[in-house]
Amino acid sequence: MSIDQSTAAKVAKLARIKVEEDALPALAEEFNTILGFIEQLNEVDVDGVEPMTSVTPQRLARRADVVTDGNQQEKVLTNAPDAREGFFAVPKVVE
Amino acid sequence: MLDLTYELPKPKVIAGAKHDWELVIGMEVHAQVSSNAKLFSGASTKFGAEPNSNVAFVDAAMPGMLPVINEYCIEQAVRTGLGLKAEINLTSAFDRKNYFYPDQPAGYQISQLYHPIVGEGEVLVELGDGTARPVRVERIHMEQDAGKSIHDMDPEMSFVDLNRAGVCLMEIVSRPDIRSPEEAAAYILKLRQIMRYLGTCNGDMQNGNLRADVNVSVCRPGAYERYRETGDFGHLGTRCEIKNMNSTRFIQQAIEVEARRQIAILEAGGEVDQETRGFDPVKGETRTQRSKEEAHDYRYFPDPDLLPLEIEQEWVDDIKASLPELPDDKKARFIKDFGLTDYDASVLTADVESANYFDAVAEGRNGKLTANWVINELFGRLKKDECDITQSPVSPAQLGGVIDLIASDAISGKIAKDLFEIVYTEGGDPAEIVEARGMKQVTDTGAIEAALDEIIAANPAQVEKAKVNPKLAGWFVGQVMKATGGKANPKAVNELIAKKLS
């Protein structure tokens, strides 16, 4: 699989990252290098091998169904560029 | 299990300008798990709190915050799966579904695309006319709900409340087995009923705790059967997804108008675009929600913050052992053990509280008589007060007492209604009330005879007429009842009148 400039532009748009037109060729090239490496990994035959999800055997940590957090409206909104009446205020988004 | 057998319903046929069309419908139902805390944080799920007050830093996607799964939510997903007779996957895993929207601050939703916790199951959807549609469930997965955006508080800004962000949803995905708008409504109500029995979701549609995305396509008669035989979706039409419906009435309307829209396109020689649409109940139409250029590319990948979810068969078995009797089994039992009609059994099992109430009263009593009293008298009276069964002032023991007095002929049916009203409004033990207020039925034929003789003596003209036309004997029954304050045993009265007037 090879990434061209328009695919690179699409990926950037999906990730909401602004990339100038003249930076696209280099970006596409970088993607291709990464994908080339992945393709190399794909050559290894892993049939019947369980995916390794952690280095030491671990069980997904769980929590009891108890309310232990929240009630911190002010802290939650502290870094918001704009907040009003307890809400985050963002430029209008209507589909 | 006691099985009831039903005929399959006929699929809905819509006559187009050129020929007939059938509907094919699949649904994705989002059910909010009834938990105290969110799926991956310790923030409360309580509805109606101050904006952004039920928010942990992980819900607001603050950098470095990690999700920790709520064990209770896992259990409820398993419970729901077992309730839908579905297979439970002992290993499941979480994936990130990437998209940007202000009410999804992480830029992704944690969901289970590749390895859902629940696999294939089935739901039997009764339609109340002796037919029922088995609807296959493809999967159930757990995922996070998004926050809420409010667009009408300011002309230039949208306001975002993250209280709902991160609340646990179960997404129940059906196969395209639903064949009419009515079946679609009945399907979501059946899921609601089962989940309310299980206690896994409160089913409150108005507050959005149960909502559905509805996939609609149309095909020519016969095409659907070919799809079922071959499993090849190519036999079906292109579908459109109507998003976020939380009313069974609107679901039915939306399916109908969407099907007609597609038929009009196809008959005009056009093609249906696969897309997401929204239903506008005011205008009665569906509209495109996302244009193709913005078509979502979710770039799912396994969430590196969460290990795969492993559960043990033993734990699943324990949950299975704790399941309550489910609606289908309960209904079948009511029909078989108590001789109830399908209709009465459906009414009594509609919600678990009603069913438990009936069970408590019917224990050791006549099932049909009990069903009549619970449905006609108790439900009728509660409805008048706009109350539900959980608010009934009459306990099962009290209603059982009233029924016992009828069954033993201690009171007449008419007096029983008066007695019920007293118990309903004033409370007390029915047997004691009957004793204290002299409401007992007069079965002493001597007393009834005396009353009847008096009436006969006072109304010679009526006697003559009744002798010619036996139907007029009813007048005498009424008079005797009046004279005895409704306490005369109607059977004894009838027998005596028949004897005296012959």
XYZ file of C-alpha atoms in Angstrom:
597
model
C 0.000 0.000 0.000
C 1.296 3.386 -0.949
C 0.122 6.717 0.416
C -0.256 9.538 -2.075
C -0.629 13.212 -1.291
C -4.422 13.225 -1.340
C -4.578 10.328 1.153
C -2.124 12.166 3.377
C -4.334 15.257 3.171
C -7.398 13.176 4.085
C -5.690 11.578 7.091
C -4.609 15.020 8.286
C -8.142 16.318 7.911
C -9.628 13.376 9.820
C -7.134 14.024 12.607
C -7.943 17.759 12.500
C -4.284 18.589 11.935
C -3.569 21.498 9.619
C -0.946 20.606 7.002
C 0.148 23.138 4.417
C -0.025 22.053 0.796
C 3.774 22.109 0.356
C 4.303 19.865 3.397
C 2.141 17.067 1.978
C 4.766 15.280 -0.167
C 7.099 14.893 2.822
C 4.212 13.712 5.002
C 3.117 11.124 2.454
C 6.711 9.910 2.258
C 6.879 9.581 6.039
C 3.663 7.522 6.068
C 5.121 5.268 3.419
C 8.240 4.669 5.504
C 6.084 3.708 8.504
C 3.848 1.465 6.432
C 6.915 -0.141 4.880
C 8.099 -1.078 8.342
C 4.650 -2.512 9.206
C 4.723 -4.526 5.996
C 8.049 -5.968 7.054
C 6.449 -7.062 10.343
C 3.583 -8.574 8.373
C 6.008 -11.032 6.782
C 6.356 -12.861 10.104
C 4.077 -15.906 10.286
C 2.028 -15.551 13.502
C -0.584 -18.198 12.737
C -1.816 -19.755 15.961
C 0.122 -17.308 18.146
C -1.955 -15.553 20.831
C -1.591 -11.765 20.671
C 0.567 -10.541 23.538
C -1.221 -7.694 25.276
C 1.176 -7.145 28.158
C 4.663 -8.164 29.157
C 3.659 -9.611 32.513
C 0.387 -11.541 32.756
C -2.242 -9.094 33.938
C -5.966 -8.994 34.290
C -7.901 -5.882 33.248
C -8.253 -3.819 36.429
C -11.859 -3.337 37.565
C -13.719 -0.876 39.713
C -16.776 -1.333 41.951
C -19.950 0.509 40.930
C -19.525 3.290 43.460
C -19.577 7.034 42.881
C -16.126 8.259 43.895
C -15.584 11.178 41.561
C -17.235 14.265 40.083
C -18.660 17.408 41.737
C -15.805 19.490 40.389
C -17.490 21.620 37.762
C -15.092 24.487 38.275
C -11.981 22.325 37.871
C -13.406 20.586 34.813
C -14.060 23.926 33.134
C -10.812 25.620 34.235
C -8.951 25.088 30.955
C -11.910 25.692 28.667
C -11.353 28.647 26.312
C -14.953 29.615 26.994
C -17.456 28.406 29.574
C -20.851 29.818 30.502
C -23.370 28.843 33.131
C -21.555 25.621 33.857
C -21.306 24.566 30.212
C -18.382 24.416 27.818
C -19.169 27.036 25.177
C -17.967 26.145 21.686
C -18.531 27.622 18.217
C -21.961 26.558 17.034
C -22.102 22.976 15.750
C -25.343 21.914 14.148
C -25.539 19.108 11.640
C -39.178 -24.185 29.104
C -42.853 -23.932 28.248
C -43.092 -22.895 24.651
C -45.997 -21.067 23.116
C -46.333 -21.383 19.388
C -47.112 -18.504 17.108
C -47.625 -18.030 13.392
C -45.195 -15.760 11.575
C -46.645 -12.334 10.757
C -47.002 -11.333 7.117
C -44.414 -8.757 6.016
C -45.821 -5.316 5.299
C -46.368 -4.700 1.609
C -46.371 -1.165 0.245
C -47.954 -0.704 -3.163
C -45.782 1.564 -5.283
C -46.894 3.274 -8.487
C -45.454 0.371 -10.507
C -45.442 -2.655 -8.225
C -45.411 -3.982 -4.682
C -42.519 -3.532 -2.274
C -41.573 -5.109 1.051
C -39.652 -3.636 3.971
C -36.472 -4.952 5.534
C -35.524 -3.406 8.861
C -32.610 -3.883 11.237
C -32.137 -1.987 14.481
C -29.267 -0.866 16.673
C -30.723 -0.261 20.102
C -28.730 1.736 22.638
C -29.675 0.874 26.187
C -28.189 2.744 29.127
C -26.968 0.390 31.827
C -28.579 1.114 35.207
C -25.355 1.682 37.112
C -24.417 4.209 39.788
C -21.108 5.170 38.202
C -19.886 5.484 34.628
C -18.299 2.737 32.522
C -14.714 3.912 32.992
C -14.875 6.497 35.797
C -16.247 6.971 39.290
C -18.531 9.869 38.299
C -22.269 9.547 38.900
C -24.745 8.652 36.148
C -27.581 10.524 37.836
C -29.907 12.313 35.401
C -30.703 15.989 35.762
C -27.634 17.129 37.738
C -25.967 20.549 37.361
C -24.107 20.678 34.017
C -20.605 19.203 34.129
C -20.938 18.204 37.778
C -20.964 14.429 37.112
C -17.626 14.564 35.367
C -14.337 12.903 36.326
C -11.165 14.044 34.597
C -11.140 10.887 32.498
C -14.633 11.750 31.183
C -13.352 15.192 30.171
C -10.360 13.480 28.490
C -7.787 15.354 30.528
C -4.282 14.295 29.473
C -2.860 11.311 31.317
C -6.159 10.095 32.747
C -6.770 6.371 32.340
C -10.043 4.435 32.128
C -10.795 1.746 34.744
C -13.764 -0.458 33.920
C -16.851 -0.715 36.135
C -17.374 -4.388 36.982
C -21.113 -3.941 37.492
C -21.496 -2.708 33.903
C -19.784 -5.858 32.609
C -22.186 -7.953 34.669
C -25.231 -6.127 33.274
C -24.075 -6.676 29.690
C -23.649 -10.389 30.426
C -27.048 -10.504 32.136
C -28.690 -8.853 29.154
C -26.965 -11.284 26.814
C -28.185 -14.244 28.846
C -31.685 -12.753 28.896
C -31.624 -12.677 25.080
C -30.412 -16.292 25.030
C -27.197 -15.130 23.434
C -23.713 -16.578 23.568
C -21.338 -14.850 25.981
C -17.780 -14.224 24.836
C -15.361 -14.914 27.680
C -12.812 -12.722 25.945
C -13.811 -9.372 24.517
C -11.858 -6.205 23.860
C -12.244 -2.449 23.558
C -11.541 -0.362 20.482
C -11.383 3.342 19.803
C -13.865 4.775 17.350
C -12.311 8.046 16.242
C -14.324 11.140 15.436
C -14.380 14.762 16.453
C -17.378 16.349 18.048
C -17.426 18.753 20.991
C -19.444 16.366 23.182
C -16.769 13.660 22.677
C -13.726 15.362 24.216
C -11.267 12.472 23.780
C -11.759 12.542 20.023
C -12.772 8.891 20.226
C -15.445 6.728 21.768
C -14.396 3.527 23.535
C -16.497 0.739 22.029
C -16.182 -2.957 21.113
C -16.065 -3.379 17.351
C -13.938 -6.464 16.785
C -14.650 -8.525 19.904
C -18.028 -7.760 21.491
C -18.892 -9.244 24.893
C -22.127 -10.845 23.644
C -22.649 -12.802 20.437
C -25.722 -14.154 18.687
C -29.089 -14.382 20.394
C -32.773 -14.189 19.572
C -35.849 -12.259 20.674
C -39.410 -13.392 20.086
C -41.544 -10.369 19.217
C -45.268 -10.967 19.755
C -47.626 -8.739 17.828
C -50.746 -9.328 19.890
C -52.743 -10.971 17.082
C -51.457 -14.502 17.571
C -48.390 -13.891 15.431
C -44.799 -13.406 16.526
C -41.541 -12.627 14.741
C -38.284 -14.198 15.925
C -35.647 -11.469 15.532
C -32.021 -12.567 15.542
C -29.616 -10.499 17.597
C -26.194 -10.275 15.990
C -24.272 -8.933 18.990
C -24.283 -6.725 22.061
C -21.310 -4.565 22.868
C -20.498 -2.070 25.590
C -19.581 1.501 24.777
C -19.447 5.012 26.205
C -22.227 7.493 25.725
C -21.322 10.977 24.479
C -22.035 14.251 26.244
C -24.908 16.535 25.363
C -24.768 19.589 23.116
C -27.349 22.315 23.457
C -27.712 24.507 20.410
C -30.517 26.866 21.360
C -29.142 28.755 24.354
C -27.017 31.174 22.352
C -27.105 32.382 18.723
C -23.396 31.791 18.045
C -22.361 29.140 20.521
C -23.225 25.529 21.320
C -23.160 24.590 24.999
C -21.687 21.256 26.041
C -22.534 19.239 29.156
C -20.381 16.178 29.782
C -22.555 14.638 32.524
C -23.639 11.849 30.189
C -20.189 11.404 28.626
C -18.832 8.006 29.593
C -22.093 6.509 30.845
C -22.256 2.811 29.879
C -24.424 1.879 26.931
C -25.209 -1.567 25.620
C -25.635 -1.503 21.870
C -27.910 -4.352 20.821
C -27.579 -5.009 17.099
C -30.299 -6.989 15.331
C -30.150 -8.813 12.031
C -32.403 -7.397 9.281
C -35.284 -9.611 10.421
C -37.930 -6.965 11.114
C -40.521 -6.655 8.345
C -42.938 -3.859 9.295
C -43.090 -0.610 11.307
C -45.289 -2.355 13.898
C -42.724 -5.129 14.327
C -39.999 -2.517 14.839
C -41.984 -0.863 17.634
C -42.843 -4.235 19.189
C -39.180 -5.293 18.997
C -37.857 -2.328 20.958
C -40.675 -2.701 23.497
C -39.825 -6.388 23.899
C -36.170 -5.543 24.528
C -37.308 -2.924 27.010
C -39.534 -5.442 28.793
C -36.767 -8.061 29.035
C -34.208 -5.535 30.288
C -36.649 -4.222 32.880
C -37.211 -7.793 34.108
C -33.447 -8.247 34.264
C -32.946 -4.856 35.924
C -30.136 -4.000 33.487
C -31.731 -0.891 31.908
C -34.668 1.136 33.164
C -35.954 1.571 29.600
C -36.869 5.231 30.037
C -37.211 6.295 26.397
C -38.212 9.877 27.143
C -34.928 10.588 28.906
C -32.996 8.837 26.155
C -32.020 5.801 28.237
C -33.298 3.614 25.403
C -32.966 4.790 21.813
C -32.542 3.242 18.402
C -30.901 3.691 15.034
C -33.172 2.117 12.445
C -31.841 0.679 9.178
C -34.465 0.614 6.452
C -34.365 -0.808 2.937
C -37.001 -1.965 0.479
C -37.067 -4.966 -1.850
C -39.399 -6.733 -4.227
C -41.502 -9.605 -2.806
C -39.460 -12.816 -2.750
C -36.068 -11.099 -2.528
C -35.954 -11.288 1.257
C -36.560 -15.035 1.243
C -33.639 -15.415 -1.182
C -31.463 -13.403 1.220
C -32.436 -15.712 4.102
C -31.677 -18.814 2.065
C -28.299 -17.641 0.796
C -27.203 -15.068 3.397
C -26.343 -12.841 0.445
C -27.185 -9.198 1.175
C -27.059 -8.560 -2.572
C -30.701 -9.656 -2.727
C -31.668 -6.727 -0.500
C -31.913 -3.050 -1.351
C -29.499 -0.327 -0.250
C -30.295 0.732 3.309
C -30.483 4.086 5.011
C -29.932 4.541 8.704
C -32.362 6.751 10.608
C -30.513 7.970 13.682
C -31.376 8.382 17.303
C -35.075 7.607 17.652
C -36.537 7.498 21.153
C -40.251 7.077 20.538
C -42.001 3.997 19.167
C -44.531 6.224 17.422
C -41.829 8.180 15.587
C -39.946 4.975 14.765
C -43.037 3.679 12.956
C -43.678 6.963 11.153
C -40.028 7.312 10.140
C -39.860 3.784 8.697
C -43.026 4.352 6.702
C -41.933 7.666 5.160
C -38.380 6.465 4.556
C -39.658 3.349 2.749
C -41.943 5.462 0.564
C -39.069 7.836 -0.233
C -36.871 4.937 -1.339
C -39.678 3.383 -3.395
C -40.256 6.693 -5.207
C -36.533 6.925 -6.063
C -36.347 3.325 -7.287
C -39.516 3.491 -9.350
C -38.246 6.663 -11.006
C -35.195 4.672 -12.103
C -32.843 6.142 -9.500
C -30.621 4.584 -6.867
C -30.797 4.881 -3.095
C -27.640 6.307 -1.528
C -26.469 4.527 1.598
C -26.473 7.311 4.168
C -27.423 8.492 7.611
C -30.721 10.341 7.881
C -32.660 12.086 10.600
C -36.429 12.060 11.085
C -38.299 15.340 11.379
C -41.615 14.506 13.065
C -43.024 17.972 12.419
C -42.566 17.814 8.664
C -42.992 14.037 8.582
C -39.873 13.449 6.492
C -36.352 12.066 6.772
C -33.383 14.201 5.788
C -29.715 13.572 5.030
C -27.618 14.147 8.127
C -24.131 13.745 6.771
C -23.101 14.393 3.262
C -20.764 11.962 1.504
C -17.707 14.217 1.714
C -18.011 14.130 5.491
C -18.740 10.414 5.519
C -17.255 9.066 8.681
C -14.065 7.139 8.615
C -13.769 5.972 12.196
C -10.283 4.418 11.957
C -11.060 1.874 14.672
C -8.101 0.371 16.493
C -7.675 -1.544 19.778
C -7.599 0.819 22.757
C -4.067 0.641 24.136
C -5.278 1.858 27.555
C -7.366 -1.263 28.147
C -6.314 -4.896 28.309
C -8.696 -7.434 26.782
C -11.636 -8.171 29.047
C -11.472 -11.755 30.314
C -14.383 -13.168 32.258
C -14.772 -16.643 33.731
C -17.388 -19.213 32.756
C -18.096 -19.778 36.457
C -19.026 -16.119 36.890
C -21.292 -16.278 33.833
C -22.937 -19.408 35.274
C -23.540 -17.603 38.576
C -25.186 -14.704 36.750
C -27.284 -17.164 34.761
C -28.439 -18.862 37.962
C -29.545 -15.483 39.325
C -31.720 -14.536 36.326
C -35.378 -13.973 37.110
C -38.144 -15.772 35.253
C -38.289 -13.922 31.923
C -41.421 -12.552 30.203
C -41.855 -15.379 27.666
C -41.572 -18.066 30.361
C -43.804 -16.165 32.751
C -46.463 -15.653 30.122
C -46.395 -19.315 29.111
C -46.693 -20.351 32.755
C -49.643 -18.000 33.369
C -51.428 -19.506 30.366
C -50.654 -23.121 31.225
C -50.947 -23.065 35.015
C -53.735 -20.540 35.492
C -55.689 -21.028 32.266
C -55.389 -17.349 31.332
C -55.981 -16.086 27.807
C -52.952 -14.990 25.776
C -54.220 -11.409 26.061
C -54.610 -11.445 29.860
C -51.239 -13.144 30.264
C -49.652 -10.443 28.079
C -51.225 -7.649 30.115
C -50.098 -9.214 33.395
C -46.530 -9.854 32.236
C -46.065 -6.484 30.510
C -43.937 -5.377 33.426
C -42.312 -7.404 36.138
C -44.073 -5.612 39.009
C -47.527 -6.468 37.647
C -46.481 -10.057 37.054
C -45.106 -10.431 40.572
C -48.263 -8.884 42.020
C -50.464 -11.310 40.102
C -48.263 -14.237 41.136
C -48.597 -13.255 44.783
C -52.399 -12.994 44.613
C -52.969 -16.060 42.409
C -50.939 -18.370 44.643
C -53.449 -20.992 45.824
C -56.417 -19.161 44.256
C -58.446 -19.336 41.066
C -56.201 -17.841 38.363
C -58.915 -16.560 36.064
C -60.873 -14.888 38.875
C -57.628 -13.366 40.151
C -56.677 -12.141 36.663
C -60.077 -10.466 36.286
C -59.714 -8.673 39.581
C -56.133 -7.591 39.009
C -56.732 -6.391 35.454
C -60.266 -4.987 35.580
C -60.662 -3.737 39.125
C -57.157 -3.010 40.379
C -55.523 -1.787 37.143
C -58.708 0.119 36.274
C -58.771 1.839 39.652
C -55.035 2.618 39.553
C -55.402 4.068 36.088
C -58.135 6.384 37.333
C -55.659 7.714 39.908
C -52.818 7.748 37.333
C -50.857 5.356 39.516
C -48.890 2.260 38.585
C -48.845 -1.092 40.320
C -45.922 -0.159 42.564
C -48.126 2.566 44.084
C -51.096 0.283 44.720
C -52.671 0.951 48.121
C -54.105 -2.588 48.011
C -51.541 -5.275 48.826
C -51.670 -8.719 47.180
C -52.774 -10.148 50.548
C -55.685 -7.680 50.749
C -56.851 -8.324 47.187
C -56.467 -12.047 47.855
C -58.734 -11.582 50.909
C -61.443 -9.993 48.754
C -61.198 -12.828 46.236
C -61.393 -15.453 48.990
C -64.641 -13.885 50.227
C -66.107 -14.111 46.714
C -64.876 -17.665 46.211
C -66.438 -18.807 49.486
C -69.757 -17.147 48.575
C -69.456 -14.924 51.654
C -70.082 -11.819 49.550
C -71.706 -11.188 46.184
C -69.821 -9.845 43.185
C -71.499 -6.493 43.567
C -70.645 -6.173 47.238
C -67.108 -7.283 46.403
C -66.683 -4.160 44.300
C -67.875 -1.981 47.184
C -65.547 -3.858 49.510
C -62.634 -3.379 47.102
C -63.270 0.369 47.026
C -63.252 0.474 50.852
C -59.997 -1.489 51.015
C -58.526 0.747 48.291
C -59.423 4.039 49.944
C -59.443 3.164 53.647
C -57.283 0.054 53.914
C -57.935 -2.756 56.382
C -58.536 -6.493 56.349
C -61.330 -7.411 53.903
C -62.783 -10.190 56.088
C -62.929 -7.881 59.126
C -64.548 -5.091 57.098
C -67.241 -7.465 55.854
C -67.914 -8.651 59.402
C -67.903 -5.168 60.938
C -70.104 -3.550 58.299
C -72.556 -6.424 57.829
C -71.739 -6.903 54.172
C -72.052 -10.652 54.237
C -74.154 -12.238 51.567
C -77.562 -13.521 52.669
C -77.716 -17.172 51.727
C -80.437 -17.844 54.276
C -83.289 -18.684 51.876
C -85.851 -17.893 54.575
C -84.847 -14.241 54.668
C -84.680 -14.013 50.888
C -88.037 -15.734 50.559
C -89.645 -13.298 52.989
C -88.347 -10.350 50.986
C -89.475 -11.913 47.735
C -92.951 -12.709 49.055
C -93.398 -9.102 50.064
C -92.431 -7.917 46.575
C -94.724 -10.426 44.889
C -97.615 -9.374 47.096
C -97.060 -5.702 46.323
C -96.732 -6.139 42.523
C -99.435 -8.508 41.220
C -99.344 -6.975 37.715
C -95.609 -7.639 37.355
C -96.140 -11.219 38.537
C -98.695 -11.857 35.781
C -96.425 -10.386 33.120
C -93.421 -12.388 34.333
C -95.407 -15.593 34.237
C -96.029 -15.042 30.508
C -92.556 -13.710 29.746
C -89.901 -15.377 31.949
C -87.353 -12.775 30.846
C -89.054 -10.281 33.149
C -87.934 -12.289 36.179
C -84.843 -10.090 36.198
C -86.945 -7.253 37.566
C -87.683 -9.328 40.651
C -84.000 -10.141 41.117
C -83.269 -6.430 41.116
C -86.002 -5.736 43.645
C -84.821 -8.464 46.011
C -81.239 -7.202 45.767
C -82.465 -3.712 46.548
C -84.498 -4.926 49.508
C -81.513 -6.834 50.931
C -78.984 -4.092 50.301
C -77.282 -6.135 47.596
C -76.378 -8.832 50.064
C -78.688 -11.598 48.804
C -76.943 -14.486 47.088
C -77.961 -14.004 43.427
C -78.007 -17.736 42.789
C -80.416 -18.365 45.668
C -82.586 -15.421 44.551
C -82.811 -16.719 40.990
C -83.775 -20.192 42.124
C -86.497 -18.902 44.425
C -87.975 -16.590 41.793
C -88.047 -19.356 39.232
C -89.917 -21.531 41.727
C -92.417 -18.855 42.783
C -93.250 -17.592 39.309
C -93.671 -20.917 37.603
